[in-house]
Tab-separated table of C-alpha atoms in Angstrom:
chain	number	residue	atom	x	y	z
A	1	MET	CA	-96.200	-11.779	12.994
A	2	LEU	CA	-94.817	-15.332	12.955
A	3	GLU	CA	-91.397	-13.924	13.929
A	4	VAL	CA	-92.969	-12.355	17.024
A	5	ILE	CA	-94.693	-15.550	18.241
A	6	PRO	CA	-91.573	-17.466	19.439
A	7	ARG	CA	-90.644	-14.448	21.540
A	8	SER	CA	-94.133	-14.255	22.995
A	9	LEU	CA	-93.705	-17.857	24.239
A	10	ILE	CA	-91.020	-16.533	26.584
A	11	TYR	CA	-93.287	-13.741	27.840
A	12	TYR	CA	-96.090	-16.272	28.459
A	13	MET	CA	-93.636	-18.349	30.465
A	14	ILE	CA	-92.662	-15.339	32.597
A	15	MET	CA	-96.379	-14.800	33.294
A	16	THR	CA	-96.784	-18.525	34.046
A	17	CYS	CA	-93.935	-18.356	36.580
A	18	CYS	CA	-95.534	-15.354	38.292
A	19	SER	CA	-98.750	-17.370	38.644
A	20	ILE	CA	-97.038	-20.238	40.553
A	21	PRO	CA	-96.972	-18.538	44.019
A	22	VAL	CA	-100.543	-17.262	43.523
A	23	LEU	CA	-101.788	-20.716	42.518
A	24	HIS	CA	-99.833	-22.304	45.381
A	25	VAL	CA	-101.479	-20.087	48.015
A	26	PHE	CA	-104.878	-20.555	46.348
A	27	ILE	CA	-104.583	-24.369	46.474
A	28	ILE	CA	-103.508	-24.295	50.142
A	29	ARG	CA	-106.519	-22.122	50.966
A	30	ILE	CA	-109.209	-24.003	49.027
A	31	THR	CA	-108.052	-27.520	49.924
A	32	LYS	CA	-107.512	-26.546	53.569
A	33	SER	CA	-104.204	-28.441	53.429
A	34	TYR	CA	-101.289	-27.589	55.649
A	35	GLY	CA	-98.728	-25.153	54.303
A	36	GLU	CA	-95.954	-27.533	55.347
A	37	SER	CA	-97.062	-30.082	52.765
A	38	ALA	CA	-95.125	-30.188	49.471
A	39	ARG	CA	-98.096	-31.428	47.441
A	40	PRO	CA	-99.796	-28.051	46.781
A	41	LEU	CA	-96.428	-26.659	45.661
A	42	LEU	CA	-95.718	-29.511	43.250
A	43	PHE	CA	-99.297	-29.421	41.980
A	44	SER	CA	-99.179	-25.666	41.253
A	45	CYS	CA	-95.819	-26.055	39.447
A	46	ALA	CA	-97.192	-28.905	37.325
A	47	VAL	CA	-100.466	-27.095	36.489
A	48	SER	CA	-98.683	-23.902	35.396
A	49	LEU	CA	-96.288	-25.856	33.172
A	50	LEU	CA	-99.225	-27.727	31.603
A	51	CYS	CA	-100.963	-24.389	30.898
A	52	TRP	CA	-97.871	-23.181	29.055
A	53	ILE	CA	-97.606	-26.442	27.081
A	54	GLY	CA	-101.296	-26.038	26.183
A	55	MET	CA	-100.531	-22.538	24.887
A	56	LEU	CA	-97.669	-23.953	22.827
A	57	PHE	CA	-99.919	-26.557	21.187
A	58	TYR	CA	-102.566	-23.925	20.558
A	59	MET	CA	-100.009	-21.764	18.731
A	60	LEU	CA	-98.704	-24.692	16.698
A	61	THR	CA	-102.243	-25.690	15.697
A	62	PHE	CA	-103.869	-22.336	14.993
A	63	THR	CA	-101.116	-19.954	13.853
A	64	GLN	CA	-99.354	-21.981	11.113
A	65	LEU	CA	-96.192	-21.583	13.112
A	66	GLU	CA	-93.226	-23.565	11.799
A	67	ILE	CA	-90.839	-25.400	14.048
A	68	SER	CA	-87.684	-23.406	13.241
A	69	THR	CA	-84.416	-23.106	15.183
A	70	ASN	CA	-85.677	-19.748	16.436
A	71	PHE	CA	-88.813	-21.446	17.775
A	72	ILE	CA	-86.809	-24.226	19.463
A	73	ALA	CA	-84.446	-21.648	21.020
A	74	SER	CA	-87.450	-19.765	22.421
A	75	CYS	CA	-88.936	-22.977	23.852
A	76	ALA	CA	-85.577	-23.800	25.470
A	77	THR	CA	-85.317	-20.297	26.955
A	78	SER	CA	-88.881	-20.550	28.280
A	79	LEU	CA	-88.115	-23.864	29.977
A	80	PHE	CA	-84.888	-22.446	31.442
A	81	ILE	CA	-86.916	-19.575	32.922
A	82	TYR	CA	-89.468	-22.032	34.310
A	83	PHE	CA	-87.000	-24.430	35.932
A	84	GLY	CA	-84.831	-21.563	37.201
A	85	PHE	CA	-87.871	-19.952	38.798
A	86	VAL	CA	-89.143	-23.232	40.277
A	87	LEU	CA	-85.730	-23.937	41.849
A	88	GLY	CA	-85.604	-20.423	43.319
A	89	TYR	CA	-89.163	-20.720	44.623
A	90	LEU	CA	-88.456	-24.169	46.120
A	91	GLU	CA	-85.440	-22.714	47.910
A	92	PHE	CA	-87.516	-19.799	49.223
A	93	PHE	CA	-90.355	-22.069	50.374
A	94	SER	CA	-87.946	-24.509	51.999
A	95	LEU	CA	-86.382	-21.597	53.910
A	96	ILE	CA	-89.762	-20.371	55.156
A	97	ASN	CA	-90.943	-23.891	55.919
A	98	ARG	CA	-87.846	-25.668	57.250
A	99	GLY	CA	-85.429	-22.841	58.062
A	100	TYR	CA	-83.238	-23.830	61.001
A	101	SER	CA	-82.080	-20.375	62.160
A	102	LEU	CA	-85.520	-19.000	61.368
A	103	SER	CA	-87.158	-21.557	63.632
A	104	ILE	CA	-84.840	-20.572	66.501
A	105	MET	CA	-85.854	-16.923	66.061
A	106	MET	CA	-89.561	-17.796	65.885
A	107	ASP	CA	-89.270	-19.819	69.101
A	108	ILE	CA	-87.645	-16.894	70.916
A	109	SER	CA	-90.309	-14.488	69.648
A	110	ARG	CA	-93.134	-16.718	71.002
A	111	ARG	CA	-91.792	-16.574	74.556
A	112	THR	CA	-92.473	-13.761	76.987
A	113	ILE	CA	-89.359	-14.546	79.075
A	114	PRO	CA	-86.028	-14.785	77.180
A	115	PRO	CA	-85.056	-18.491	76.969
A	116	SER	CA	-81.740	-20.090	77.917
A	117	ILE	CA	-79.878	-22.383	75.504
A	118	SER	CA	-81.297	-25.564	77.095
A	119	GLU	CA	-84.844	-24.186	76.909
A	120	LEU	CA	-84.295	-23.376	73.253
A	121	GLU	CA	-82.958	-26.888	72.654
A	122	ASN	CA	-85.987	-28.528	74.276
A	123	GLU	CA	-88.566	-26.210	72.740
A	124	TYR	CA	-87.142	-25.987	69.228
A	125	ALA	CA	-89.777	-25.875	66.437
A	126	ASP	CA	-92.793	-24.970	68.526
A	127	GLY	CA	-91.977	-27.300	71.439
A	128	ARG	CA	-90.944	-30.353	69.413
A	129	GLY	CA	-87.310	-30.166	70.471
A	130	LEU	CA	-84.012	-30.425	68.625
A	131	ARG	CA	-84.133	-34.232	68.735
A	132	TRP	CA	-87.313	-34.121	66.670
A	133	MET	CA	-85.401	-32.319	63.920
A	134	LEU	CA	-82.679	-34.986	63.884
A	135	THR	CA	-85.305	-37.756	63.793
A	136	LYS	CA	-87.049	-35.980	60.890
A	137	ARG	CA	-83.794	-35.707	58.899
A	138	VAL	CA	-82.819	-39.336	59.590
A	139	LYS	CA	-86.296	-40.512	58.565
A	140	GLY	CA	-85.938	-38.492	55.347
A	141	LEU	CA	-82.599	-40.165	54.582
A	142	SER	CA	-84.089	-43.590	55.359
A	143	ALA	CA	-87.039	-42.894	53.059
A	144	LEU	CA	-84.555	-42.122	50.262
A	145	LYS	CA	-82.871	-45.465	51.109
A	146	LEU	CA	-79.537	-43.694	51.659
A	147	VAL	CA	-79.191	-44.930	55.244
A	148	THR	CA	-80.635	-47.623	57.482
A	149	GLU	CA	-81.518	-46.977	61.096
A	150	ASN	CA	-80.727	-49.915	63.333
A	151	ASN	CA	-80.667	-49.978	67.119
A	152	LYS	CA	-80.104	-46.215	67.516
A	153	GLN	CA	-77.313	-46.403	64.937
A	154	ILE	CA	-77.317	-45.056	61.399
A	155	VAL	CA	-75.595	-47.081	58.685
A	156	LEU	CA	-74.773	-45.769	55.211
A	157	ASN	CA	-76.237	-48.189	52.677
A	158	LYS	CA	-73.983	-49.883	50.145
A	159	GLY	CA	-74.223	-49.388	46.377
A	160	TRP	CA	-75.526	-46.123	44.956
A	161	SER	CA	-75.873	-44.537	48.423
A	162	THR	CA	-72.093	-44.739	48.850
A	163	TYR	CA	-71.583	-43.213	45.381
A	164	VAL	CA	-73.908	-40.323	46.264
A	165	ALA	CA	-72.027	-39.828	49.538
A	166	ARG	CA	-68.665	-39.845	47.703
A	167	ILE	CA	-69.863	-37.259	45.160
A	168	LEU	CA	-71.142	-34.988	47.948
A	169	TYR	CA	-67.946	-35.456	49.942
A	170	LYS	CA	-65.714	-34.578	46.974
A	171	ALA	CA	-67.909	-31.602	46.075
A	172	LYS	CA	-67.508	-30.306	49.628
A	173	ILE	CA	-63.722	-30.525	49.315
A	174	LEU	CA	-63.827	-28.827	45.896
A	175	PHE	CA	-65.844	-25.897	47.248
A	176	SER	CA	-63.766	-25.692	50.456
A	177	ILE	CA	-66.735	-26.448	52.712
A	178	LYS	CA	-65.556	-27.512	56.145
A	179	GLY	CA	-68.369	-29.024	58.180
A	180	SER	CA	-71.818	-27.705	57.122
A	181	GLY	CA	-75.383	-27.662	58.399
B	1	MET	CA	-75.686	-15.048	15.162
B	2	GLU	CA	-77.217	-18.528	15.491
B	3	PRO	CA	-80.332	-18.617	17.742
B	4	TYR	CA	-78.717	-21.109	20.128
B	5	MET	CA	-75.494	-19.093	20.622
B	6	PRO	CA	-76.795	-17.152	23.685
B	7	HIS	CA	-77.476	-20.518	25.387
B	8	VAL	CA	-73.979	-21.808	24.604
B	9	LEU	CA	-72.409	-18.593	25.873
B	10	ALA	CA	-74.556	-18.602	29.027
B	11	PHE	CA	-73.523	-22.173	29.882
B	12	SER	CA	-69.878	-21.235	29.253
B	13	ALA	CA	-70.366	-18.271	31.596
B	14	ILE	CA	-71.771	-20.644	34.245
B	15	LEU	CA	-68.708	-22.899	33.943
B	16	ALA	CA	-66.500	-19.809	34.330
B	17	TYR	CA	-68.587	-18.832	37.389
B	18	ILE	CA	-68.116	-22.235	39.036
B	19	ALA	CA	-64.348	-22.076	38.390
B	20	LEU	CA	-64.201	-18.538	39.789
B	21	GLY	CA	-66.254	-19.650	42.812
B	22	ILE	CA	-63.853	-22.528	43.550
B	23	VAL	CA	-60.858	-20.147	43.486
B	24	LEU	CA	-62.537	-17.393	45.536
B	25	LEU	CA	-63.805	-19.821	48.196
B	26	ARG	CA	-60.258	-21.079	48.747
B	27	PHE	CA	-59.043	-17.578	49.588
B	28	ARG	CA	-62.168	-16.258	51.315
B	29	GLY	CA	-60.708	-15.922	54.827
B	30	ALA	CA	-63.438	-14.828	57.245
B	31	ARG	CA	-65.763	-13.470	54.540
B	32	SER	CA	-69.252	-14.945	54.111
B	33	PRO	CA	-69.222	-17.625	51.363
B	34	ILE	CA	-72.801	-16.766	50.366
B	35	VAL	CA	-71.905	-13.127	49.722
B	36	ILE	CA	-68.797	-14.212	47.771
B	37	MET	CA	-70.803	-16.565	45.540
B	38	LEU	CA	-73.539	-14.001	44.897
B	39	ILE	CA	-71.110	-11.213	43.984
B	40	ALA	CA	-68.993	-13.616	41.898
B	41	SER	CA	-72.059	-14.501	39.801
B	42	LEU	CA	-72.086	-10.996	38.303
B	43	VAL	CA	-68.508	-11.174	36.964
B	44	PRO	CA	-68.850	-13.959	34.324
B	45	TYR	CA	-72.347	-12.740	33.423
B	46	GLY	CA	-71.070	-9.259	32.616
B	47	SER	CA	-67.787	-10.395	31.030
B	48	PHE	CA	-69.415	-12.788	28.540
B	49	LEU	CA	-72.031	-10.163	27.740
B	50	LEU	CA	-69.381	-7.549	26.934
B	51	LEU	CA	-67.137	-9.933	24.986
B	52	SER	CA	-69.852	-11.316	22.721
B	53	LYS	CA	-71.777	-8.405	21.259
B	54	PRO	CA	-74.397	-8.433	19.733
B	55	LEU	CA	-76.167	-10.936	21.971
B	56	ASP	CA	-79.833	-11.684	22.582
B	57	MET	CA	-80.085	-10.537	26.209
B	58	LEU	CA	-83.323	-12.393	26.970
B	59	HIS	CA	-82.053	-15.828	25.872
B	60	TYR	CA	-78.642	-15.270	27.469
B	61	THR	CA	-79.996	-13.973	30.802
B	62	ALA	CA	-82.671	-16.698	31.095
B	63	THR	CA	-80.138	-19.469	30.460
B	64	TYR	CA	-77.601	-17.945	32.841
B	65	PHE	CA	-80.323	-17.557	35.485
B	66	PHE	CA	-81.236	-21.243	35.115
B	67	GLY	CA	-77.602	-22.400	35.404
B	68	LEU	CA	-77.043	-20.109	38.373
B	69	MET	CA	-80.131	-21.416	40.185
B	70	CYS	CA	-79.120	-25.052	39.579
B	71	PHE	CA	-75.640	-24.392	40.919
B	72	LEU	CA	-76.795	-22.365	43.944
B	73	PHE	CA	-79.395	-25.035	44.776
B	74	PHE	CA	-76.697	-27.711	44.793
B	75	TRP	CA	-74.069	-25.575	46.528
B	76	GLY	CA	-76.583	-24.286	49.111
B	77	GLY	CA	-77.487	-27.889	49.942
B	78	LEU	CA	-73.817	-28.806	50.373
B	79	PHE	CA	-73.211	-25.763	52.522
B	80	LYS	CA	-76.256	-25.779	54.797
B	81	SER	CA	-77.947	-29.185	54.693
B	82	ILE	CA	-77.861	-31.246	57.867
B	83	SER	CA	-78.706	-34.396	55.892
B	84	VAL	CA	-75.653	-33.885	53.636
B	85	ARG	CA	-73.500	-33.426	56.712
B	86	ILE	CA	-74.758	-36.721	58.194
B	87	ILE	CA	-74.071	-38.597	54.928
B	88	CYS	CA	-70.538	-37.172	54.603
B	89	ASP	CA	-69.768	-37.961	58.261
B	90	LEU	CA	-70.972	-41.530	57.705
B	91	LEU	CA	-68.626	-41.875	54.722
B	92	GLU	CA	-65.668	-40.738	56.830
B	93	GLU	CA	-66.302	-43.542	59.341
B	94	GLU	CA	-64.552	-46.839	58.596
B	95	THR	CA	-67.644	-48.869	59.511
B	96	ARG	CA	-69.951	-46.361	57.762
B	97	THR	CA	-71.914	-46.288	61.035
B	98	LEU	CA	-72.685	-43.504	63.488
B	99	CYS	CA	-74.556	-43.507	66.760
B	100	VAL	CA	-77.645	-41.215	66.685
B	101	GLU	CA	-76.754	-39.899	70.140
B	102	ASP	CA	-73.217	-38.972	68.960
B	103	ILE	CA	-74.617	-37.051	65.977
B	104	TYR	CA	-76.951	-35.225	68.328
B	105	GLU	CA	-74.386	-34.350	71.006
B	106	LYS	CA	-71.263	-33.671	68.952
B	107	TYR	CA	-72.606	-32.228	65.805
B	108	LEU	CA	-76.209	-31.040	66.083
B	109	LEU	CA	-76.093	-29.516	69.555
B	110	THR	CA	-72.478	-28.373	69.853
B	111	GLU	CA	-71.456	-27.396	66.318
B	112	SER	CA	-74.688	-26.707	64.508
B	113	PHE	CA	-77.153	-25.338	67.087
B	114	LYS	CA	-74.652	-23.226	69.023
B	115	GLY	CA	-73.046	-22.215	65.710
B	116	ARG	CA	-76.346	-20.898	64.382
B	117	LEU	CA	-76.962	-18.967	67.604
B	118	GLY	CA	-73.506	-17.423	67.185
B	119	ILE	CA	-74.250	-16.438	63.582
B	120	LEU	CA	-77.582	-14.886	64.629
B	121	ILE	CA	-75.792	-12.824	67.305
B	122	GLN	CA	-73.131	-11.775	64.768
B	123	SER	CA	-75.855	-10.778	62.293
B	124	ASN	CA	-77.444	-8.595	64.990
B	125	TYR	CA	-80.705	-10.559	65.087
B	126	LEU	CA	-80.126	-11.963	68.593
B	127	MET	CA	-78.427	-10.793	71.771
B	128	LEU	CA	-77.453	-12.446	75.047
B	129	ASP	CA	-78.687	-10.758	78.220
B	130	ASN	CA	-76.801	-10.696	81.551
B	131	ASN	CA	-78.402	-13.998	82.659
B	132	GLY	CA	-77.212	-15.820	79.527
B	133	ASN	CA	-80.670	-15.848	77.957
B	134	TYR	CA	-81.367	-15.088	74.304
B	135	LYS	CA	-83.386	-12.035	73.226
B	136	LEU	CA	-84.374	-10.750	69.808
B	137	THR	CA	-82.899	-7.400	68.829
B	138	GLU	CA	-85.009	-4.768	67.096
B	139	ALA	CA	-83.760	-5.994	63.695
B	140	GLY	CA	-84.604	-9.559	64.749
B	141	GLN	CA	-88.147	-8.585	65.776
B	142	LYS	CA	-88.686	-6.825	62.452
B	143	PHE	CA	-87.443	-9.895	60.569
B	144	VAL	CA	-89.666	-12.258	62.580
B	145	ARG	CA	-92.726	-10.059	61.904
B	146	ARG	CA	-92.068	-10.207	58.143
B	147	VAL	CA	-91.554	-13.968	58.144
B	148	SER	CA	-94.657	-14.538	60.313
B	149	PHE	CA	-96.686	-12.625	57.745
B	150	ILE	CA	-95.380	-14.843	54.910
B	151	GLN	CA	-95.948	-17.998	56.988
B	152	LYS	CA	-99.539	-16.915	57.626
B	153	ILE	CA	-100.109	-16.569	53.878
B	154	TYR	CA	-98.861	-20.139	53.374
B	155	LYS	CA	-100.625	-21.451	56.519
B	156	ILE	CA	-97.346	-22.722	57.959
B	157	SER	CA	-97.880	-23.376	61.655
B	158	ALA	CA	-94.347	-24.378	62.663
B	159	SER	CA	-91.023	-24.312	60.841
B	160	GLY	CA	-87.878	-26.326	61.469
């Protein structure tokens, strides 16, 4: 039986991962928070991981399970499944929440008369306009202290911000990405 | 076989995948990079699986899945993120400074916004009518209906 337990840790983790979207929607509904907020998502990810850790401690306490290499390998696999799933789910949620092309399509679908390019530009993201998106992105970069906004100009900060920029720039060359966005 | 061997092999397969991706992206021509990277992910996964029998599939697949997600998250950000584009453009400038209006006019409106509209037309989600206005195609309407349903579940009022 003790041989089976490390394997069951992985199956519990798969079940835990499946519960993340359910818990996420549940939290949004009961707290009446906006879906755009990242907090319910982070909270549901943290709660599900804590549940799994609780299960792990329960097994270690009540099943005389020994910490063997097999056990450690199963824990590592479980965590790989968890973080892999969370990354995939984050990507999916970000697409639904912040998708650029998606927003253009949603704006067109809301209108009864087909819009021109300038109408689309001004009414992007439910009437907020394309400039709003740029402001949002610049504010995000400022909050991360990567850039400083000064007199309608953006300046790349010195120090680690420049290192981050260099890494991203070189990675773009390595993967043959011309432009982007 | 040691219990940690599937993890070692999966990480080796991920390194092989990244190397394969770099080579394939250089010779991609007009093909979609996303499709190339997704199809390429199957090659190292299958090759390492065939070459190293017997292998614990669950450990190997989970570790490969994790490595793949990490890489695609990073690569997807490089490829599509507007923030990454702004940072890289700033680095290219000698003064490390860009005017917000220039970013908006040159990049966001001309390259990015019109580029996305072009991609949506190519993908058959949008069409241009005779007056130069944009309309959703039948496939586009179907897609929007599905996404609206998901957004309702998550109570997302506006995306972008």
